[in-house]
Every structure is written in structure tokens, then in C-alpha cells.
GROMACS .gro file of C-alpha atoms in nm:
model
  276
    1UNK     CA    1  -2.599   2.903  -3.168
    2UNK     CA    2  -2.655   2.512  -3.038
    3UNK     CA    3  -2.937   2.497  -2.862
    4UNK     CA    4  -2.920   2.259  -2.552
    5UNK     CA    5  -3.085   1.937  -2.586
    6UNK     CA    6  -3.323   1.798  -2.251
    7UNK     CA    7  -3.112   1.492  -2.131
    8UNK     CA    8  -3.384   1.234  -1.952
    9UNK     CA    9  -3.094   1.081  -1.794
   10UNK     CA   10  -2.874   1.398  -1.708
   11UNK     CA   11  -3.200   1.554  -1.540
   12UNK     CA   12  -3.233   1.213  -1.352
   13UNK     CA   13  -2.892   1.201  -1.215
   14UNK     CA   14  -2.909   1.597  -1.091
   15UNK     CA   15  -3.208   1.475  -0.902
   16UNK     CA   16  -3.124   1.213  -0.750
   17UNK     CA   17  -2.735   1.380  -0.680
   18UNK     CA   18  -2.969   1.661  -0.520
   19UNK     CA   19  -3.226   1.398  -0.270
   20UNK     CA   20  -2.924   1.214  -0.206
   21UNK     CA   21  -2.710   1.564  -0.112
   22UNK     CA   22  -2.996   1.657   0.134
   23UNK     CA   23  -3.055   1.309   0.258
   24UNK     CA   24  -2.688   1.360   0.386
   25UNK     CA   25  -2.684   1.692   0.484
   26UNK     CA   26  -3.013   1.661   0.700
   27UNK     CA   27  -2.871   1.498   0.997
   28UNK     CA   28  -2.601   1.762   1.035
   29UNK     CA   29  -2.870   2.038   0.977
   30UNK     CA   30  -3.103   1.886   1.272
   31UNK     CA   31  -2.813   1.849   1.509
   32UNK     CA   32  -2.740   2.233   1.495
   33UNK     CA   33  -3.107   2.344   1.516
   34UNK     CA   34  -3.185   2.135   1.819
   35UNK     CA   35  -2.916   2.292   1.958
   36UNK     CA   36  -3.078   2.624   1.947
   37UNK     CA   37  -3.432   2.522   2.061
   38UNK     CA   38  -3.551   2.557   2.396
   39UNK     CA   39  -3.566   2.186   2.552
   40UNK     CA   40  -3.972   2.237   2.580
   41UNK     CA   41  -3.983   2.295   2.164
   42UNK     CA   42  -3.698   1.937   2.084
   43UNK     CA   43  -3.989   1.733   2.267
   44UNK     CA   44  -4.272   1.875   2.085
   45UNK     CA   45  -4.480   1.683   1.874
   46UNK     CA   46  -4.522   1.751   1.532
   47UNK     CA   47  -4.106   1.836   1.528
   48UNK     CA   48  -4.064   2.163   1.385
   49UNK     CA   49  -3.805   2.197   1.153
   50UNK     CA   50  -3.731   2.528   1.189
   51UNK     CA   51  -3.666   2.682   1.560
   52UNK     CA   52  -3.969   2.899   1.671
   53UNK     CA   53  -3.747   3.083   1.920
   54UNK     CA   54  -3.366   3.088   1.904
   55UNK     CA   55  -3.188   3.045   2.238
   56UNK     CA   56  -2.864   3.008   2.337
   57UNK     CA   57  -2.978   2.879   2.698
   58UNK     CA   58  -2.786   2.492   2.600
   59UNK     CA   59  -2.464   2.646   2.517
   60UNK     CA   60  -2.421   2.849   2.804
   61UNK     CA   61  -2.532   2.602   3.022
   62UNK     CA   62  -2.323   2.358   2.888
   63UNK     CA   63  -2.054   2.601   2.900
   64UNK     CA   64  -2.101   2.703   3.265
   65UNK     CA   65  -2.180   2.363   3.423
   66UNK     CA   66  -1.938   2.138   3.262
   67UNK     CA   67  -1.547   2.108   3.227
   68UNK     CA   68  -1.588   2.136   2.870
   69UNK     CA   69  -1.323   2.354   2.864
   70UNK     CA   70  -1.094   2.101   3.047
   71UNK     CA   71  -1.236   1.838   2.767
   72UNK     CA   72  -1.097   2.050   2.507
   73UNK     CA   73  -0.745   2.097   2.634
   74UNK     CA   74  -0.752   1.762   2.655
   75UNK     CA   75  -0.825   1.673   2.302
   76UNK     CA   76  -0.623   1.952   2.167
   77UNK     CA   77  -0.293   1.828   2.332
   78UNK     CA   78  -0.352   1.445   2.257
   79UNK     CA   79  -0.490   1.559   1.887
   80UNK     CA   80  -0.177   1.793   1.808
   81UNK     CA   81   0.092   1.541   1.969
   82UNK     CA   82  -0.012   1.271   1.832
   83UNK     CA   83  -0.023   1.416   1.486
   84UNK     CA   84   0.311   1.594   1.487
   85UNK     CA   85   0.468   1.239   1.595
   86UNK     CA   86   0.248   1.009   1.343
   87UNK     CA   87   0.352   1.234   1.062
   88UNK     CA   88   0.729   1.210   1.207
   89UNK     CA   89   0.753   0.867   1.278
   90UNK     CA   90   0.573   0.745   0.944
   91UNK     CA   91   0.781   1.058   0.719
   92UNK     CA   92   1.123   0.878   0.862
   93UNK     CA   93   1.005   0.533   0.839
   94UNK     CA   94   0.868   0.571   0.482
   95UNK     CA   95   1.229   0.743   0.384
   96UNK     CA   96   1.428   0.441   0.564
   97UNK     CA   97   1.201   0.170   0.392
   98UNK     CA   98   1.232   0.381   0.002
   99UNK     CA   99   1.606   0.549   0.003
  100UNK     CA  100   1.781   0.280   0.294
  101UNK     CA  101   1.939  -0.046   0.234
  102UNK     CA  102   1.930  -0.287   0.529
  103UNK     CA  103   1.848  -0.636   0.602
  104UNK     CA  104   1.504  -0.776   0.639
  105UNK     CA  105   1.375  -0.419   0.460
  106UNK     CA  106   1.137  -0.631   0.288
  107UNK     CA  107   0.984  -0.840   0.577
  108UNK     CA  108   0.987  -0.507   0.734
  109UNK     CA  109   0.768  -0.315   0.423
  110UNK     CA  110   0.529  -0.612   0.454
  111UNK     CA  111   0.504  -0.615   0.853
  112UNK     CA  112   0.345  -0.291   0.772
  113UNK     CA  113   0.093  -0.376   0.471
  114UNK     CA  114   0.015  -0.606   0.736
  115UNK     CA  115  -0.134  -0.354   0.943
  116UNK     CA  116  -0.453  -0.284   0.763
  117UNK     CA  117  -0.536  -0.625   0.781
  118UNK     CA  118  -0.569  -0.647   1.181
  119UNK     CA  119  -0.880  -0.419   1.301
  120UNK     CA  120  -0.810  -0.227   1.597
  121UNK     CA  121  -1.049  -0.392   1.787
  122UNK     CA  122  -0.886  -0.757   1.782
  123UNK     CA  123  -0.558  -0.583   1.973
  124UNK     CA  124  -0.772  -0.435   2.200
  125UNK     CA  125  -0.762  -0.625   2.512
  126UNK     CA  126  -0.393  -0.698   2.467
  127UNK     CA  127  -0.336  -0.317   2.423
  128UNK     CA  128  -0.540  -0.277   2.711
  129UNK     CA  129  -0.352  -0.529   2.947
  130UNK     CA  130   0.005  -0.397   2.804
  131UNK     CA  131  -0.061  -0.031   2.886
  132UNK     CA  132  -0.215  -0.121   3.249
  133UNK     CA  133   0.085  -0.272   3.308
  134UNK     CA  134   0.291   0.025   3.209
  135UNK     CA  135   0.120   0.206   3.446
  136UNK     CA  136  -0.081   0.462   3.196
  137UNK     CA  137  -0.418   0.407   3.202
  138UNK     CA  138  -0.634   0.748   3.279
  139UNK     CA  139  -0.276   0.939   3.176
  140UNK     CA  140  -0.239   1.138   2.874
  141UNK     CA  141   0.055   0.916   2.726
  142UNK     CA  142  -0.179   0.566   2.771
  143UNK     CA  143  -0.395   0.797   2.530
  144UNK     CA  144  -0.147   0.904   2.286
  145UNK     CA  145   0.118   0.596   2.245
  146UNK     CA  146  -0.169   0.331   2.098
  147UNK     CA  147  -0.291   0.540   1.899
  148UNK     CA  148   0.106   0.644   1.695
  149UNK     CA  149   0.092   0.341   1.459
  150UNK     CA  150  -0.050   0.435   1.106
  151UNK     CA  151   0.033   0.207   0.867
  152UNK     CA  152  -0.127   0.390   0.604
  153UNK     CA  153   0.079   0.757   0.640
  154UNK     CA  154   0.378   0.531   0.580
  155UNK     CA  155   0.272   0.406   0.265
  156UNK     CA  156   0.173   0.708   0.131
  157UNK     CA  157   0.493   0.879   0.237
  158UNK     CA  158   0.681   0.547   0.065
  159UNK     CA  159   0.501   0.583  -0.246
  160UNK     CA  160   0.613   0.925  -0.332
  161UNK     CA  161   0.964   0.914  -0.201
  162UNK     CA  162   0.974   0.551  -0.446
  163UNK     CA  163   0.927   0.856  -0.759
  164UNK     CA  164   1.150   1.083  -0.623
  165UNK     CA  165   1.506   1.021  -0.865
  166UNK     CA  166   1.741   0.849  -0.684
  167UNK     CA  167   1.990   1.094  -0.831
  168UNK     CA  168   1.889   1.372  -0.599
  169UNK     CA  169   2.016   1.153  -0.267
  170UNK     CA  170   2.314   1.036  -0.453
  171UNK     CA  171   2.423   1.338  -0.552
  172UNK     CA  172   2.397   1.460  -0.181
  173UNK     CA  173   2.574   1.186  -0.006
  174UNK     CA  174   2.865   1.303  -0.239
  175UNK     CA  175   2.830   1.630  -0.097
  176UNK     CA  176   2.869   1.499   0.222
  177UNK     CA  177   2.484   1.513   0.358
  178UNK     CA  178   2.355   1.348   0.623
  179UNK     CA  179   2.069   1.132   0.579
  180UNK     CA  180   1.846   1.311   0.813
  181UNK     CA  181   1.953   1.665   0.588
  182UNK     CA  182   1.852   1.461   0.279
  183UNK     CA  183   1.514   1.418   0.420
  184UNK     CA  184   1.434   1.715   0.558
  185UNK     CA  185   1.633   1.946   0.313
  186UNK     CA  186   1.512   1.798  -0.044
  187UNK     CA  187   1.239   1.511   0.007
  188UNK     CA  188   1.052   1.666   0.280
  189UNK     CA  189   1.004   2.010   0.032
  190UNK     CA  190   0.913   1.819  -0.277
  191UNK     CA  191   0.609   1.617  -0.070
  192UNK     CA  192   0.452   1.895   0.141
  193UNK     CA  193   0.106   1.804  -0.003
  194UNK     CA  194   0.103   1.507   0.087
  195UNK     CA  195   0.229   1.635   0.466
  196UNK     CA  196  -0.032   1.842   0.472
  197UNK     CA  197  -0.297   1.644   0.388
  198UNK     CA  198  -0.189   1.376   0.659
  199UNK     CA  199  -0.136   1.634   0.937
  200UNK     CA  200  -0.508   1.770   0.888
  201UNK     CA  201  -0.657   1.420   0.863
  202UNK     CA  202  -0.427   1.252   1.147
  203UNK     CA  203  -0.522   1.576   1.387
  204UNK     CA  204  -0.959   1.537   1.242
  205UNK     CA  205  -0.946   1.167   1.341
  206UNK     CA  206  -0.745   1.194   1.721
  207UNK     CA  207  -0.966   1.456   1.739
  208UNK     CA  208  -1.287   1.234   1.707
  209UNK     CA  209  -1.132   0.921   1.845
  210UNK     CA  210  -1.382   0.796   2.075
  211UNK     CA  211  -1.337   0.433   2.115
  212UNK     CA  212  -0.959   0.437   2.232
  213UNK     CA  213  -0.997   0.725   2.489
  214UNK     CA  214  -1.314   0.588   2.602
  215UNK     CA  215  -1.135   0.261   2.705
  216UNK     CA  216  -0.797   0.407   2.872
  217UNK     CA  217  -0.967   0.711   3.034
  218UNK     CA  218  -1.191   0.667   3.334
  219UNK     CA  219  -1.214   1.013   3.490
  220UNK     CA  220  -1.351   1.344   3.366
  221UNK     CA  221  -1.001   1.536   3.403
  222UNK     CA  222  -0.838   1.324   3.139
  223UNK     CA  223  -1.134   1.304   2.905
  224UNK     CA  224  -1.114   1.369   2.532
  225UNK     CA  225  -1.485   1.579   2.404
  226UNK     CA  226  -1.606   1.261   2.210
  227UNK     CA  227  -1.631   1.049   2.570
  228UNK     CA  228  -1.706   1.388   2.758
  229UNK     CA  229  -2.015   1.381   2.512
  230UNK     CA  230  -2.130   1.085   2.700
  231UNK     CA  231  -2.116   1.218   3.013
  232UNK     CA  232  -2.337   1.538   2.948
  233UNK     CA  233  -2.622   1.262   2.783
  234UNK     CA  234  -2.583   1.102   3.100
  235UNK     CA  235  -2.560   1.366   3.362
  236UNK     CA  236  -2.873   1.574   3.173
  237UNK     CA  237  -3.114   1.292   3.081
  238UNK     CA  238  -3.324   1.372   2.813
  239UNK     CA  239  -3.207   1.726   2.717
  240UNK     CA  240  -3.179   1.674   2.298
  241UNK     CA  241  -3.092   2.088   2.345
  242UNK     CA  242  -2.760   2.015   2.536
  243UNK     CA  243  -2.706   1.711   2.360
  244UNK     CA  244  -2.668   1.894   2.010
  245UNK     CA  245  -2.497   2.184   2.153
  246UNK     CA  246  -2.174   1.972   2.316
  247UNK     CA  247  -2.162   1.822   1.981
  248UNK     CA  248  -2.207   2.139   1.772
  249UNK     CA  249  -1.882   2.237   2.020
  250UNK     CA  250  -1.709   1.947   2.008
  251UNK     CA  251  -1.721   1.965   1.617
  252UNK     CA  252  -1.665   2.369   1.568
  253UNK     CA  253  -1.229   2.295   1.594
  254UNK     CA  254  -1.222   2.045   1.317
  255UNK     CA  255  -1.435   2.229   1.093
  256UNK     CA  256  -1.296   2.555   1.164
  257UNK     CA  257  -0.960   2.334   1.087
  258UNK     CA  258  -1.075   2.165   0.778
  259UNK     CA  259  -1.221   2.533   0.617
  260UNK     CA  260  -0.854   2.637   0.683
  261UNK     CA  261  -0.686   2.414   0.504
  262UNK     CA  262  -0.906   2.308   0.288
  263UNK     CA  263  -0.681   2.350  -0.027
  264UNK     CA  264  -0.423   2.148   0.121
  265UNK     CA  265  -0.634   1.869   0.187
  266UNK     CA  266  -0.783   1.830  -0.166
  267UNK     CA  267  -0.444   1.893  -0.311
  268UNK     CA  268  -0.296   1.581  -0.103
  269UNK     CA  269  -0.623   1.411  -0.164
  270UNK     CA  270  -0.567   1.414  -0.513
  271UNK     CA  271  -0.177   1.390  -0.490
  272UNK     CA  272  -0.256   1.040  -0.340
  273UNK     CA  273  -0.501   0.989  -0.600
  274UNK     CA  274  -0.275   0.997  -0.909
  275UNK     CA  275  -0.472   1.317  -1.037
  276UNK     CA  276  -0.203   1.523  -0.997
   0.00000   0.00000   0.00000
């Protein structure tokens, strides 16, 4: 039987994998055991780094004494709207720009690659002044409509459809289907993958969109939980306890999302990849 030789280098990259593994984790570990110290133990000095006492006393405040609740309806209809409509918009647009003929399809394609060359924040102010003028700031569409453009879903959903055979939509149009049957009917099926590994990362990032909603929004009903975060830091003071605990809460849906689907998500990821 080969015996295993002692690799120098091997042990030396498990090490350093293993630092750098807790180095990342750590944040995320303190966040979620503040939350459960009393607010007299998070201002102690030395910190410990393991609760003496477990308490629950920042969660139920948190959950009595602020509209949290209302915070999370409010990301949870903005999040699931404006995924179902970026992966819509992007799955039809993708499908015109691979399986369509029209004119200007090709200024078109590059309008888009265009896209993720122009950071969010240059179009800011103009975004701003546009949707004041239409009347939606502090409304749930001024929140939504800005934030439908994703250049990149559309160029993953082009990518694929460019490998599907053409012969598959041929064939159909002889059989007299419409385009829109086409879509949903063959290519839709054969890229599900990828669909679902752009529905769970579109919903993950409207869900912790802060800088958008923090702009457009300027009263607590209409709040997303990323800005309502900032109003329990300010409302509190220094209370690390009730801090952690909105943001342990604000957090739970996209994890509990992301353990869900997990599978999906790393089958898309690779999908995309070109490792599957």
C-alpha cells in the first residue's frame, strides 16, 4: 500500500485556506453573538468572544418597538417583483436579440454590453430628477422601475439561447408556433438553470439593495430592511445588541432562500461558467 508522502507546500496551502476561511467567517460569527449579549456585556472590556448569558432581550425589543415587520413587507414585495420582471424582461430580450432578425439588432446587442461600463452611481442624479418628476419618489414603483435594467441577465440568457440549434425554432415556425410559444414551450425548458440561478441572485441583491432605496425612500412606511437598519442605529444610539439583531433579521430570508436553493444556484453558477 502507498504510503502518503508530507507535502511542505500542500500543508501550507490547507493552512493558510483555513486562517483565511476564519478570517472571513469571523465577522459574520461576531455579528450573531452580539446579537445575543445583553447590551451591558457588547461594551465590556476585554470583549468576550463567547456570550456569558444568552438573551433574547434585542430581538424582542426590536421586534416590539419597531415596524420591522412593515420593513419586511416592504422588501419582500419590491425583492419578488422586481425579480419576476428582471428575469422576464431580460429572458424576452435575450430571445429577441439571439433567435429575431430586425434592424439595428446589433447597435441594440452593444447598447447593452454598454451597460456594465456606466456605474450606477454616475446616473444617479439624473435617475433621481427623472423619477421626481414622474411623481414616484417615497412610492413602491420609484423603488422598483430603476432598479429593472440588468444588463448582465440578458447576456447570460443570450449566450445560451446563441447554442441552442436553430433547427428547433425552425422547425416550430413550420408548425405554426408563435414566437412567444417557442420561448416559453422549448427554450425556456432547456435553460431553467440558468433561470434559476438569476431569480435567486436578482431576489438576494433587491433584497440587500441599500443605496437605491435609501435615495427614493424618505419615510419609514416605504422603507426596505437595509435603510430601516439605519434607522434602529439611529433611534437606539449605541446599542451593538439591537444593532446585530436587525441585521441577523434582516439577513435570516436570504439565507433561509439561498439554503433552499442552493443546488440551483451552483448548477447555474457553473452553467455560466462553462463547467457544465
Amino acid at each position: 500500500m502507498k504510503r502518503q508522502q508530507f507535502s511542505i507546500l500542500g500543508f501550507s496551502g490547507t493552512l493558510f485556506t483555513l486562517v483565511f476561511a476564519i478570517v472571513w467567517v469571523f465577522p459574520l460569527y461576531w455579528v450573531v453573538v452580539t446579537s445575543f449579549k445583553p447590551d451591558t456585556e457588547t461594551i465590556a472590556f476585554p470583549p468576550t468572544f463567547f456570550p456569558k448569558e444568552w438573551s433574547l432581550e434585542a430581538y424582542t425589543y426590536i421586534l416590539q418597538n419597531s415596524p420591522i415587520l412593515s420593513w419586511y413587507g416592504n422588501s419582500l414585495l419590491t425583492s419578488v417583483i422586481i425579480t419576476a420582471l428582471v428575469v422576464l424582461l431580460a429572458l424576452m430580450f435575450a430571445y429577441a436579440l439571439s433567435q429575431i432578425e430586425f434592424p439595428g439588432k446589433t447597435w441594440l446587442y452593444w447598447l447593452v454590453l454598454a451597460g456594465f461600463m456606466i456605474p450606477f452611481q454616475a446616473s444617479l442624479i439624473p435617475l433621481f430628477m427623472l423619477v421626481n418628476k414622474m411623481g414616484l419618489v417615497n412610492t413602491y414603483a420609484g423603488v422598483i422601475l430603476p432598479q429593472l435594467a440588468a444588463p448582465i441577465a440578458v447576456v447570460i440568457y443570450k449566450q445560451f439561447f446563441d447554442q441552442v440549434p436553430k433547427e428547433l425554432s425552425e422547425a416550430a415556425r413550420l408548425d405554426g408556433a408563435s414566437e412567444f410559444r417557442i420561448l416559453f414551450q422549448i427554450y425556456l425548458p432547456l435553460n431553467l438553470g440558468i433561470t434559476w440561478a438569476l431569480v435567486i441572485i436578482t431576489f438576494i441583491g433587491a433584497w440587500n439593495n441599500f443605496f437605491w432605496p435609501f435615495i427614493v425612500t424618505n419615510s419609514a412606511a416605504k422603507m426596505t430592511i437595509p435603510v430601516g437598519i439605519t434607522q434602529v442605529q439611529a433611534a437606539y444610539g449605541v446599542a451593538y445588541s439591537k444593532t446585530m439583531a436587525t441585521a441577523v433579521l434582516a439577513a435570516l430570508p436570504t439565507v433561509v432562500a439561498y439554503l433552499l436553493f442552493q443546488r440551483k444556484v451552483s448548477e447555474g453558477v457553473m452553467a455560466t461558467s462553462g463547467l457544465k
